[in-house]
Coordinates of C-alpha atoms in Angstrom, one line a residue:
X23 CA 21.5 -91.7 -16.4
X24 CA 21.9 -90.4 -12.7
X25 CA 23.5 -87.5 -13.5
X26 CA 21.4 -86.6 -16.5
X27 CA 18.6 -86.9 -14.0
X28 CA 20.5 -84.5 -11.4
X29 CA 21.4 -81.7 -14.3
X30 CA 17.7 -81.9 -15.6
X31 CA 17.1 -81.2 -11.5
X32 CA 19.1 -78.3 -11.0
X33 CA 17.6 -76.7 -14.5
X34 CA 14.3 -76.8 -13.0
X35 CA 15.1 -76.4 -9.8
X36 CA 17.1 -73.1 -11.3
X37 CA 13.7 -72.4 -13.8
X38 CA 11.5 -72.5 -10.6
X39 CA 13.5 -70.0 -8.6
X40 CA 13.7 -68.0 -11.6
X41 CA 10.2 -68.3 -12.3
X42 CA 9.3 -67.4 -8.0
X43 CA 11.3 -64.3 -8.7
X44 CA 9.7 -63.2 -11.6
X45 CA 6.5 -63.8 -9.9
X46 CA 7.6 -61.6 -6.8
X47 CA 9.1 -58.9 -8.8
X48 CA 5.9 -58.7 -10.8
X49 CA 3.8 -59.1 -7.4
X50 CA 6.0 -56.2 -6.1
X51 CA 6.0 -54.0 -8.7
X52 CA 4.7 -50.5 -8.8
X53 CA 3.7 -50.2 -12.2
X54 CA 0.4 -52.6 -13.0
X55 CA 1.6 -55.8 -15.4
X56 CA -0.8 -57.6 -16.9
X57 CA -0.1 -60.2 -19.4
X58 CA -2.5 -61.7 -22.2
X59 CA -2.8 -64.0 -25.3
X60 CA -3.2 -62.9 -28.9
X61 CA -7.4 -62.2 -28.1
X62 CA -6.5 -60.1 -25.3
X63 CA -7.5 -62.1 -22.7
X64 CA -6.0 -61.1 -19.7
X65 CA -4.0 -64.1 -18.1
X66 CA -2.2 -62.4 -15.3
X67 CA -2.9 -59.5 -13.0
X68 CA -0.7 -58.2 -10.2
X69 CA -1.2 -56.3 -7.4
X70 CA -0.9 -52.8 -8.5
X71 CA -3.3 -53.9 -11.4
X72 CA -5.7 -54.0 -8.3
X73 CA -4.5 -50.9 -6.7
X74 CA -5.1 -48.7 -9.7
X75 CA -8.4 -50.3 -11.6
X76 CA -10.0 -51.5 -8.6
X77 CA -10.5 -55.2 -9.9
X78 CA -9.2 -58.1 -7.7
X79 CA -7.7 -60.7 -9.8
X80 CA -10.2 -63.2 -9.9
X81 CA -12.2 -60.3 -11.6
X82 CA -9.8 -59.5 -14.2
X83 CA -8.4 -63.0 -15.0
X84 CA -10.2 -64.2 -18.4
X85 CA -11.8 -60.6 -18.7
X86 CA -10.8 -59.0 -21.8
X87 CA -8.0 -55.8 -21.8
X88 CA -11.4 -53.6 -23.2
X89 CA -12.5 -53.9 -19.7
X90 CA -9.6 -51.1 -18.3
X91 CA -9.8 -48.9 -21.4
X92 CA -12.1 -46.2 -21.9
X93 CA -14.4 -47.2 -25.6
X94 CA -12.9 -44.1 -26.9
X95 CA -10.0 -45.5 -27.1
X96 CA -10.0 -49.0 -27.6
X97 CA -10.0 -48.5 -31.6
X98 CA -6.0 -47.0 -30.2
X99 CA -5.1 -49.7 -28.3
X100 CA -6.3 -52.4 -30.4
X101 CA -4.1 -50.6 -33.6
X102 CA -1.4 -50.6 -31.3
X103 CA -1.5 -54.5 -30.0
X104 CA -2.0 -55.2 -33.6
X105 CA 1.1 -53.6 -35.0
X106 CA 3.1 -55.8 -31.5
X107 CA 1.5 -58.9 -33.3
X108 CA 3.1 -58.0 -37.2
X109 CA 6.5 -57.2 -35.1
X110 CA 9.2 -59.0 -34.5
X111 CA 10.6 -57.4 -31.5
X112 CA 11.7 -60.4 -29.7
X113 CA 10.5 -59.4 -26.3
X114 CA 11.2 -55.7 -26.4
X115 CA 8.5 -53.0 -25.3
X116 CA 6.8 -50.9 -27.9
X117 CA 6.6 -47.3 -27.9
X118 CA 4.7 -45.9 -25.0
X119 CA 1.8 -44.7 -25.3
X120 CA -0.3 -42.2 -23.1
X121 CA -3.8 -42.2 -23.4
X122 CA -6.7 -43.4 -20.7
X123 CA -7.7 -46.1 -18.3
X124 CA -10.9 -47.0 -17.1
X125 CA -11.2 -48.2 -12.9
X126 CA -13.9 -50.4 -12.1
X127 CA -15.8 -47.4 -10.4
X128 CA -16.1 -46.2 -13.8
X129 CA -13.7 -43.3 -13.8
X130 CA -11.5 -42.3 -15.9
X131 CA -7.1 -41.4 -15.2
X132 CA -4.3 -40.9 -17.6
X133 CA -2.2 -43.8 -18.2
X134 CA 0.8 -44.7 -19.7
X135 CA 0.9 -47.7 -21.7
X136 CA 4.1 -50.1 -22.8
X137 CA 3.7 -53.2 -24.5
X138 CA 6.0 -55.9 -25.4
X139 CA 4.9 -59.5 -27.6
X140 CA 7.0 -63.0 -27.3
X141 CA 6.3 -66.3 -28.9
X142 CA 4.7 -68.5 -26.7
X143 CA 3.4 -71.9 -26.6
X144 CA 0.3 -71.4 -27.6
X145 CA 0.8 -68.2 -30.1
X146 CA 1.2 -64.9 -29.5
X147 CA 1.6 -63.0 -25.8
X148 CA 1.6 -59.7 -24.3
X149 CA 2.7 -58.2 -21.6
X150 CA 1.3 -54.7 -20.6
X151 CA 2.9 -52.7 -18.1
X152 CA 0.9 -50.1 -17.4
X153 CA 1.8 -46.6 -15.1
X154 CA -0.9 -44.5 -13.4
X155 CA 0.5 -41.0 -14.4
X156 CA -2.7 -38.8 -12.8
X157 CA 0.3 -36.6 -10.5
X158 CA 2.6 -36.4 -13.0
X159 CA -0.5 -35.1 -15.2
X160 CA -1.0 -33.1 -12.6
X161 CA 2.2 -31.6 -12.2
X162 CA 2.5 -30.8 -16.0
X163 CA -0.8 -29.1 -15.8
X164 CA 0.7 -26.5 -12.8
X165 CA 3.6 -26.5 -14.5
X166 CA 2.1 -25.4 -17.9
X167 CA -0.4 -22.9 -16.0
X168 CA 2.3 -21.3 -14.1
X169 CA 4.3 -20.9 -17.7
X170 CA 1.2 -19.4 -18.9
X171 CA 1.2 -17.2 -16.2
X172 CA 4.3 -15.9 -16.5
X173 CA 3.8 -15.4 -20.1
X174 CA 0.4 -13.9 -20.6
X175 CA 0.2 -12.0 -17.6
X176 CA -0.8 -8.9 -17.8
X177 CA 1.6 -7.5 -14.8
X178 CA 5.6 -7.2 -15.0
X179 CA 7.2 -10.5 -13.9
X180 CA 10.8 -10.5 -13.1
X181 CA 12.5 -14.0 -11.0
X182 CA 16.1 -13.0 -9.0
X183 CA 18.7 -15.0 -7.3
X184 CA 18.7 -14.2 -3.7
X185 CA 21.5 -11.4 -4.6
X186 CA 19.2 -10.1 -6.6
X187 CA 20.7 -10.8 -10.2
X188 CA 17.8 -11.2 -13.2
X189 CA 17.1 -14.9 -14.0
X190 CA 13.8 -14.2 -15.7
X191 CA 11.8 -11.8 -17.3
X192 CA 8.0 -12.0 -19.0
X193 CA 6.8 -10.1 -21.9
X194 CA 5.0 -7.7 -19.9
X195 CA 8.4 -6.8 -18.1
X196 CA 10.1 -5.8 -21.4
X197 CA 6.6 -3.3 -22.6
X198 CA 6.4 -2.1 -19.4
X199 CA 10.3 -1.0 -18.7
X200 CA 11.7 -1.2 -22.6
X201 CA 14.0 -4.0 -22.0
X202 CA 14.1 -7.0 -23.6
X203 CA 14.3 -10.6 -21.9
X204 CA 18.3 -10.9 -23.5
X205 CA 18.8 -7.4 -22.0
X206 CA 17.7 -8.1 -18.7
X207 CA 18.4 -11.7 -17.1
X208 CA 21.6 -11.0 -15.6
X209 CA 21.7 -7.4 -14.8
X210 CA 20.5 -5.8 -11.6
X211 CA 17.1 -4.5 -11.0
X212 CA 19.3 -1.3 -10.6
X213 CA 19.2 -1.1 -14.2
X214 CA 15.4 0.5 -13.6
X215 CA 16.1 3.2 -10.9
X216 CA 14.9 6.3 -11.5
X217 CA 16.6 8.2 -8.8
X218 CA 13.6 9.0 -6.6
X219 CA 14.1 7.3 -4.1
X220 CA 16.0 7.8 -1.2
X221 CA 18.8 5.0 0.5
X222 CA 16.7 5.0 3.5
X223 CA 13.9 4.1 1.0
X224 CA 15.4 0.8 -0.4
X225 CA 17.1 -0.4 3.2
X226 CA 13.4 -0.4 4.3
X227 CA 12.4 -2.2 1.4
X228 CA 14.9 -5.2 2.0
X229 CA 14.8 -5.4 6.0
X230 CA 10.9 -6.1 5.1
X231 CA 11.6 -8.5 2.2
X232 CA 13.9 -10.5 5.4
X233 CA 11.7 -10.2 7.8
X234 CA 8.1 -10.7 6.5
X235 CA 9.7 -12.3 3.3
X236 CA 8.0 -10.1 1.4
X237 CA 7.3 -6.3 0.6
X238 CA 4.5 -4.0 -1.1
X239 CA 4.6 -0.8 -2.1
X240 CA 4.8 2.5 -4.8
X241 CA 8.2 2.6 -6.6
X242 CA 9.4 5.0 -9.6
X243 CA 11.4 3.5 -12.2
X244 CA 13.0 4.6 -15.1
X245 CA 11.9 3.2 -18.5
X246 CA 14.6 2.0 -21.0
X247 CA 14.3 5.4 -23.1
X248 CA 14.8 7.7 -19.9
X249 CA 11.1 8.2 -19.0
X250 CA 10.2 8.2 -14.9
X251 CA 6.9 6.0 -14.1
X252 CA 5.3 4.9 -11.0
X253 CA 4.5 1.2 -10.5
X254 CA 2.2 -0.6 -7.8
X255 CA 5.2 -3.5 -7.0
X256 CA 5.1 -6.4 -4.8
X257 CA 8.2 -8.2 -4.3
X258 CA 8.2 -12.0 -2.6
X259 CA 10.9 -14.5 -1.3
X260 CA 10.2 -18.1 -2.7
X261 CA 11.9 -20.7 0.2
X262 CA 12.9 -23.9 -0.2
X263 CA 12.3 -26.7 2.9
X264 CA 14.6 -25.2 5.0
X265 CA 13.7 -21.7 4.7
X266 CA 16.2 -20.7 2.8
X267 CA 15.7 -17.8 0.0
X268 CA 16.3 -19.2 -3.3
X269 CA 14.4 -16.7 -5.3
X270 CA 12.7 -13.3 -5.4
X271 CA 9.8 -13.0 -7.7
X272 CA 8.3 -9.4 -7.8
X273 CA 5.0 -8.6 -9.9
X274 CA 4.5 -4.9 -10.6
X275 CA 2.0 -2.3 -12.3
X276 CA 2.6 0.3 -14.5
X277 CA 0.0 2.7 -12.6
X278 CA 1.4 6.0 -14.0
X279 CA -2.1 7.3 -15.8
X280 CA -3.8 6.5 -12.3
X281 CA -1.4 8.4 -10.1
X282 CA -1.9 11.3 -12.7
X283 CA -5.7 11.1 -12.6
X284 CA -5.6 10.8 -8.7
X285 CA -3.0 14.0 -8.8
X286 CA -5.8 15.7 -11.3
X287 CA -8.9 15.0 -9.0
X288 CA -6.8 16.6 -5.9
X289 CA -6.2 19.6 -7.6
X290 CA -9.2 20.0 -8.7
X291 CA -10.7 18.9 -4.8
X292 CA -8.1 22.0 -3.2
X293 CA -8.3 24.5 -6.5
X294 CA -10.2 27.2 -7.4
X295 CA -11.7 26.4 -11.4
X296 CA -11.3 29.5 -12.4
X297 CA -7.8 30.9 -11.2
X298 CA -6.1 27.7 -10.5
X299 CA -5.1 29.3 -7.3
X300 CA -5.9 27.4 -3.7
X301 CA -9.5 27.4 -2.5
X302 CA -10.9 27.1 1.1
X303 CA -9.9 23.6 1.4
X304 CA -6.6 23.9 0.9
X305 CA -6.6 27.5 2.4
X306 CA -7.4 26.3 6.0
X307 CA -4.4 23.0 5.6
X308 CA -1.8 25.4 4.7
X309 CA -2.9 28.1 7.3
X310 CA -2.9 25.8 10.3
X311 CA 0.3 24.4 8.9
X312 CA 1.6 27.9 9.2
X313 CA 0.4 28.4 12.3
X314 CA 1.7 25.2 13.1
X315 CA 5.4 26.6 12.2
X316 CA 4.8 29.7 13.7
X317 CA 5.1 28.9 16.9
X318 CA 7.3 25.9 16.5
X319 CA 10.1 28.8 14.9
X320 CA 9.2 31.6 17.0
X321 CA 7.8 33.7 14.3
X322 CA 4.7 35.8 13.1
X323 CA 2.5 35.4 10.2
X324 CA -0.2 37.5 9.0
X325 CA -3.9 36.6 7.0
X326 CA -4.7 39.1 4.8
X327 CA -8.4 39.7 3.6
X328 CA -9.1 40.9 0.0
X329 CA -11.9 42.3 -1.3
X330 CA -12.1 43.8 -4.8
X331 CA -13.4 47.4 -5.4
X332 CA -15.7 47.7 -8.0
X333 CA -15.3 44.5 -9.6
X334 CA -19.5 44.0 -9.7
X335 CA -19.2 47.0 -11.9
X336 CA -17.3 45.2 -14.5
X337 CA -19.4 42.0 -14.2
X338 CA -22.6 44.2 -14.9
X339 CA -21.2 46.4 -17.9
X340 CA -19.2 43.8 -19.9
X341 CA -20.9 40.4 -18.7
X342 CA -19.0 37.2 -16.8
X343 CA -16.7 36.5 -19.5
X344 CA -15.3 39.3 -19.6
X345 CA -15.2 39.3 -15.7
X346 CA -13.7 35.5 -15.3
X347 CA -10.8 36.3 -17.6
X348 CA -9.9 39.8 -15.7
X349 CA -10.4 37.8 -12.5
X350 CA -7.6 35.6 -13.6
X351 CA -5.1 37.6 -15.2
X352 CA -5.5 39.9 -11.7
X353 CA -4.8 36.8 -9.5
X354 CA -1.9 36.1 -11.7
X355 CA -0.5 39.2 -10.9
X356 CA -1.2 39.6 -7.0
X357 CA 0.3 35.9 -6.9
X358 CA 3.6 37.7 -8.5
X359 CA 3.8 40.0 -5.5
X360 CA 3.8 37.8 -3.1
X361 CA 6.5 35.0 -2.3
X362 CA 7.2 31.3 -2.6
X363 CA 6.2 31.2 0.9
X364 CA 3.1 32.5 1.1
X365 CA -0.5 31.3 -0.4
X366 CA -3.1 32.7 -2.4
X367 CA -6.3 31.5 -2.4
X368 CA -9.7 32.6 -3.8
X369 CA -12.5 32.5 -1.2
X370 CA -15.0 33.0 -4.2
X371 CA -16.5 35.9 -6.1
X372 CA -14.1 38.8 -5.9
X373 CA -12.5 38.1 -2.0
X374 CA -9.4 36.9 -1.8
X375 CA -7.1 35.8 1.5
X376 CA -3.4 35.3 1.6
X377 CA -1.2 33.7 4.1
X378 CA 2.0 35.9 4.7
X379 CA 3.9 32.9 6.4
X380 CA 7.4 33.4 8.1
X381 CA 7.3 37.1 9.2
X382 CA 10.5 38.4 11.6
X383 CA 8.1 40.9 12.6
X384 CA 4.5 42.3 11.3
X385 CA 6.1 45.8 10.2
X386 CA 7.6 42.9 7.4
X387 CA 4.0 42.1 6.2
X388 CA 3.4 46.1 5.5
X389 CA 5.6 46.0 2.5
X390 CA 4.0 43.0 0.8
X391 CA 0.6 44.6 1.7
X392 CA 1.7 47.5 -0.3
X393 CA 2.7 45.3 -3.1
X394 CA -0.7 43.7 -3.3
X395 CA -2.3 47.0 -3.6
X396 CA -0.6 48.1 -6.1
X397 CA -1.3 44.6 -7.8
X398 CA -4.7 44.7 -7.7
X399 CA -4.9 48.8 -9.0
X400 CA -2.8 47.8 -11.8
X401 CA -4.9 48.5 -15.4
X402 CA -5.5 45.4 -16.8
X403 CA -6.3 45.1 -20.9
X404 CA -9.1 41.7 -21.9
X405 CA -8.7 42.3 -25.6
X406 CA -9.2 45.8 -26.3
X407 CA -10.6 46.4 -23.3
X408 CA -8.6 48.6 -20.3
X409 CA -9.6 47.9 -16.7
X410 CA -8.6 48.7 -13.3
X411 CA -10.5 48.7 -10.0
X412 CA -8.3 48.4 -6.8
X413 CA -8.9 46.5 -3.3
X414 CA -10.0 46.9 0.2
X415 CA -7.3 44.7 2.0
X416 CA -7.9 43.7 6.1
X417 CA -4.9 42.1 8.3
X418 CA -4.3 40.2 11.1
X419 CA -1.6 38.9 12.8
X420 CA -0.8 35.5 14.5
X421 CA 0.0 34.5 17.7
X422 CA -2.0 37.1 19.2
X423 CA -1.7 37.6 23.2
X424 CA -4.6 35.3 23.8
X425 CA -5.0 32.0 21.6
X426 CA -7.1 32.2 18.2
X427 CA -8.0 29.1 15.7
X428 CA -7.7 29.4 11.7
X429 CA -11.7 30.7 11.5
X430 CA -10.8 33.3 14.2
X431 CA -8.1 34.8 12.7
X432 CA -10.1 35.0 9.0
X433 CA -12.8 37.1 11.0
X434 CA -10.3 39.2 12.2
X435 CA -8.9 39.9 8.7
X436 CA -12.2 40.2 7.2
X437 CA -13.2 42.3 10.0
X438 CA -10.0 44.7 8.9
X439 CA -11.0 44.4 5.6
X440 CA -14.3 46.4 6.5
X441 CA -12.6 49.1 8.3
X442 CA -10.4 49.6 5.3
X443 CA -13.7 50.1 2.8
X444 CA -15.4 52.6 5.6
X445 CA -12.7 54.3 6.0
X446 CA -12.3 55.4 1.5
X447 CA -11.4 51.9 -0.5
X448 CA -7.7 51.2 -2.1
X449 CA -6.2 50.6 1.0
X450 CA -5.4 48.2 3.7
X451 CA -6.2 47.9 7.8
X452 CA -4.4 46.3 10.1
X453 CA -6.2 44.4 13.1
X454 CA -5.8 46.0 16.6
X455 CA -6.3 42.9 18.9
X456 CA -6.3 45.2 22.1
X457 CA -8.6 47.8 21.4
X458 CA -11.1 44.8 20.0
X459 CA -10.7 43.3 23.5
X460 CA -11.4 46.4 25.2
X461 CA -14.5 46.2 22.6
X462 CA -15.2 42.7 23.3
X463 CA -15.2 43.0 27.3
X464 CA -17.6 46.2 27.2
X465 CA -20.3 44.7 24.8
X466 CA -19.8 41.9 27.3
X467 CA -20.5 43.8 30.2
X468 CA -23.6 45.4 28.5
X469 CA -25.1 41.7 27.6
X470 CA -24.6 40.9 31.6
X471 CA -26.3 44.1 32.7
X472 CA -29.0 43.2 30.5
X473 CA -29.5 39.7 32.1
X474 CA -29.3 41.4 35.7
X475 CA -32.3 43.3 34.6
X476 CA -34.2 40.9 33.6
X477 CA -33.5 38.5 36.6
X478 CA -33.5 41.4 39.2
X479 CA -30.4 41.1 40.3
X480 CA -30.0 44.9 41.1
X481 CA -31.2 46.7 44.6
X482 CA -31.9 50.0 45.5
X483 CA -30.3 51.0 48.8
X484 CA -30.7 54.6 51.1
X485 CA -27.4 56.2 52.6
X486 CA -28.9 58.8 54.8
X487 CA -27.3 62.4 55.3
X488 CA -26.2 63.4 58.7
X489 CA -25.6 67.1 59.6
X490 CA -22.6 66.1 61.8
X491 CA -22.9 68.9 64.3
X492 CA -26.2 68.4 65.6
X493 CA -26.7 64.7 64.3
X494 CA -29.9 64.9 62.7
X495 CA -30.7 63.6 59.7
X496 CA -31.6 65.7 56.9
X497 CA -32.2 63.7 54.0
X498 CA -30.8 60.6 52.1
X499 CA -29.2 59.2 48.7
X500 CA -30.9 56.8 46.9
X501 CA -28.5 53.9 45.1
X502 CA -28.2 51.0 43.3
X503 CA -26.1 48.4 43.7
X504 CA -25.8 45.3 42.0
X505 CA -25.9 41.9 43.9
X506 CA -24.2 39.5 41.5
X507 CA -24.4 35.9 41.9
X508 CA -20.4 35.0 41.6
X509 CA -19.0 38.2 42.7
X510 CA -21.0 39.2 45.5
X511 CA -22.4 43.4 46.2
X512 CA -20.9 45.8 43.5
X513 CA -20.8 49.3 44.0
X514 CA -22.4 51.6 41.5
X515 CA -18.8 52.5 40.5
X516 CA -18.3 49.5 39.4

C-alpha cells in the first residue's frame, strides 16, 4: 500500500511539473494561445494574447472567441472550428488560416490562425495559437510592390553582381535594347556598347559609381539589331550592413526622339530658314572662336562681307519665290568655294559674311575671294528661268595692329564692301587699317577743334616786327594759339 502511495506521488508530482512547464512555455510564448470549450468560450489566455488584442486576462476569460475576430469573418472561423469538432485529429493543428483579428481598440491586423481539438473531460477543446503577421504582411506588400516595379516600369531595369555580370532584367530592358531576359542575365552590360564612348569615358563612370556609390549621366548604346540610341542612365550600388557592394541596379531612358528634337530646335535657333546656312547667332560663336585660334596658332583670318548685285531686281520682276529658291541654290554654290574650315552665314536679305579661318598670310584669302566672285556671277537656271547677278564683296583681316572685337571687324568688312560697290560692282575691297586710322585720328582732331571753339579754348596772340637795325617796331603778326587743357599752349603749326 506504501509504495502504491509513493508511485501515485511521483505521477503527480511528475503531472504537476509537467503541467508548470506547459504553463510557462504557454506564459512565455510569442505566439498568443488561447484555449476554449466546444461553445468557444475562451478558458485560457496568455500573455502575448494580451500583448496583441489589448485584453488582460480577466477580460478575455469567459468572453467568447467572436470577441478577437472581425464580424466579417466570424461566419470563417466558426466553419473552420466546426469542421476541428467532426475531425478526429487527435491533438494535431488544422490548417492555418490567415485572415483578421480584432484588438480591443477596435482595430483591425492580419493574423494567422492554427487550431488544434482534443477530447477532454467535459467534451470538446480547442486550442488556438494565434501569430500577429502585420510585418510580415508588410514585408510581402514591399516585396510585391518592388516586383511590380521592376516589372511594369516604364524605364529599363537591369540588377549586376558587383563585377558587373547581368542577374536581372525587366521587360522594358528587352523593348528598349532588343534582348530578351534569357539573352541577357549573365552577359556583360558590354553587350550594349555602341562605341561612342571613349575609355576615359567609362573609368569616370566607375571611379564615381566607388566613390559616390552612384553615377548619372547620357550614354549611347547599341540596340540588339545594330541601331545607336541615347539613354538618360542612372546606375546605383545597393550595400549590405557593412558597406559592402552586392549589387548594381541601373534605371535608364530611351531619350533618343528628345535628343533629336533638342538637336532640331538648335538648328533651327543658329540657322538661317531659308538656306540652311549659319545665321548671326551662330556667326558671332564661330567668329570669336576663330579669333580665338588665331592668335593662340599665330595665324590670320579674314571676314568677308557680301552683298548681292542686283538681286532686288529679281525679287521685283519674278516675285519672292522665285527669289528664295535662287537665293538658295546661290548659297549652295558660294558654300562650294569655300572650305571645311571656313563659315557661311546669311546676315539676311541678300548680305552674306564668311569667315576665312586659318590663313598663313592674307594674300591666301585673295584666291578664295576670287572664288566667291565667280560663285555668286555664275548663271543660275529656277525652272526655265536663267539668272545671274554678281556681288560686291568687302574684307578684313584679323589681328590688326591695334585690338578689334567680332562687331568691329564686321564694320570693317562691311565698310570694304561699300568701297567695292562705289568703286563699279562685281568685285571685292580689301580693308586698309592704316589709312582708316589716319582717317580716324583726323576726323578726331576736327571733333576736338570743334569743342575748343565752343569752350574758347583758343587765344589770339601779337608777335611784333622789329627792324633790327634801328630797333623800332614797325608792325606786328596777329596768331592763334590754342591753350589746351591736357597739353598745355600749341602752336598754330600744330
Amino acid at each position: 500500500m506504501a509504495a502504491r502511495t509513493a508511485e501515485l506521488k511521483a505521477s503527480l508530482d511528475q503531472l504537476a511539473a509537467s503541467l508548470a512547464n506547459s504553463q510557462a512555455l504557454t506564459a512565455s510564448a510569442a505566439d498568443a494561445i488561447i484555449t476554449s470549450d466546444a461553445t468557444q468560450t475562451i478558458l485560457s489566455w496568455n500573455a502575448a494574447a494580451e500583448r496583441i488584442f489589448g485584453y488582460t486576462e480577466s477580460e478575455a476569460l469567459g468572453q467568447g472567441l467572436s470577441l478577437i475576430i472581425p464580424p466579417h469573418y466570424r461566419a470563417r472561423h466558426e466553419f473552420s472550428m466546426g469542421r476541428e469538432c467532426s475531425a478526429d485529429r487527435k491533438g494535431r493543428a488544422g490548417k492555418a488560416l490567415e485572415l483578421a483579428g480584432l484588438t480591443k481598440a477596435g482595430l483591425e491586423l492580419p493574423i494567422e490562425l492554427s487550431v488544434s481539438s482534443w477530447n477532454g473531460t467535459h467534451g470538446k477543446m480547442f486550442a488556438a495559437i494565434i501569430r500577429d503577421i502585420t510585418e510580415r504582411k508588410r514585408s510581402q506588400e514591399e516585396i510585391q510592390l518592388a516586383a511590380s516595379v521592376f516589372t511594369f516600369a516604364r524605364e529599363g531595369i537591369m540588377i549586376t553582381d558587383p563585377q558587373g555580370t547581368i542577374l536581372q532584367v525587366n521587360e522594358s530592358f528587352s523593348r528598349i535594347t532588343g534582348y530578351s531576359r534569357e539573352e541577357a542575365v549573365g552577359q556583360s552590360p558590354r553587350i550594349l556598347r555602341s562605341g561612342r564612348q571613349d575609355p576615359p569615358f567609362y573609368a569616370a563612370l566607375w571611379r564615381g559609381l566607388i566613390e559616390n556609390a552612384h553615377w548619372s549621366g547620357e550614354i549611347w548604346n547599341r540596340h540588339k539589331d545594330g541601331t545607336v540610341f541615347v539613354e538618360l542612365l542612372t546606375i546605383s550600388a545597393v550595400k549590405d550592413n557593412q558597406g559592402h557592394t552586392r549589387q548594381y541596379v541601373a534605371l535608364f531612358t530611351d531619350i533618343t526622339l528628345q535628343k533629336q528634337h533638342q538637336h532640331q530646335l538648335e538648328h533651327i535657333a543658329h540657322h538661317d530658314a531659308l538656306t540652311d546656312l549659319p545665321n548671326r547667332t551662330l556667326l558671332s560663336d564661330r567668329l570669336q572662336q576663330a579669333m580665338v585660334r588665331a592668335q593662340r596658332q599665330g595665324q590670320k583670318l579674314a571676314v568677308v562681307f557680301i552683298d548681292l548685285d542686283g538681286f532686288k531686281t529679281i525679287n521685283d520682276r519674278y516675285g519672292h519665290e522665285i527669289g528664295d529658291r535662287f537665293l538658295i541654290a546661290l548659297a549652295a554654290r558660294m558654300k562650294q568655294a569655300l572650305r571645311e574650315v571656313d563659315t557661311l552665314a546669311r546676315m539676311g536679305g541678300d548680305e552674306f559674311v564668311a569667315v576665312l579661318a586659318d590663313l598663313i598670310d592674307s594674300a591666301s584669302s585673295l584666291t578664295m575671294l576670287d572664288r566667291l566672285l565667280t560663285a555668286a556671277s555664275q548663271a543660275v537656271e529656277v525652272d526655265t528661268l536663267v539668272l545671274q547677278i554678281s556681288a560686291s564683296i568687302g574684307a578684313t583681316f584679323y589681328p590688326q595692329a591695334q585690338e578689334l572685337d567680332a562687331d568691329q571687324l564686321l564694320r570693317q568688312a562691311d565698310q570694304a564692301m561699300y568701297q567695292a560697290k562705289v568703286a563699279g560692282k562685281n568685285r571685292y575691297h580689301v580693308f586698309d587699317a592704316e589709312q582708316d586710322s589716319s582717317i580716324r585720328v583726323h576726323h578726331e582732331s576736327v571733333e576736338r577743334i570743334r569743342l575748343a571753339l565752343q569752350q574758347n579754348e583758343f587765344v589770339l596772340c601779337y608777335q611784333p616786327k622789329v627792324n633790327m637795325r634801328s630797333g623800332k617796331v614797325i608792325g606786328a603778326e596777329a596768331l592763334v594759339r590754342w591753350q589746351h587743357p591736357d597739353r598745355a599752349l600749341l602752336s598754330p603749326a600744330t
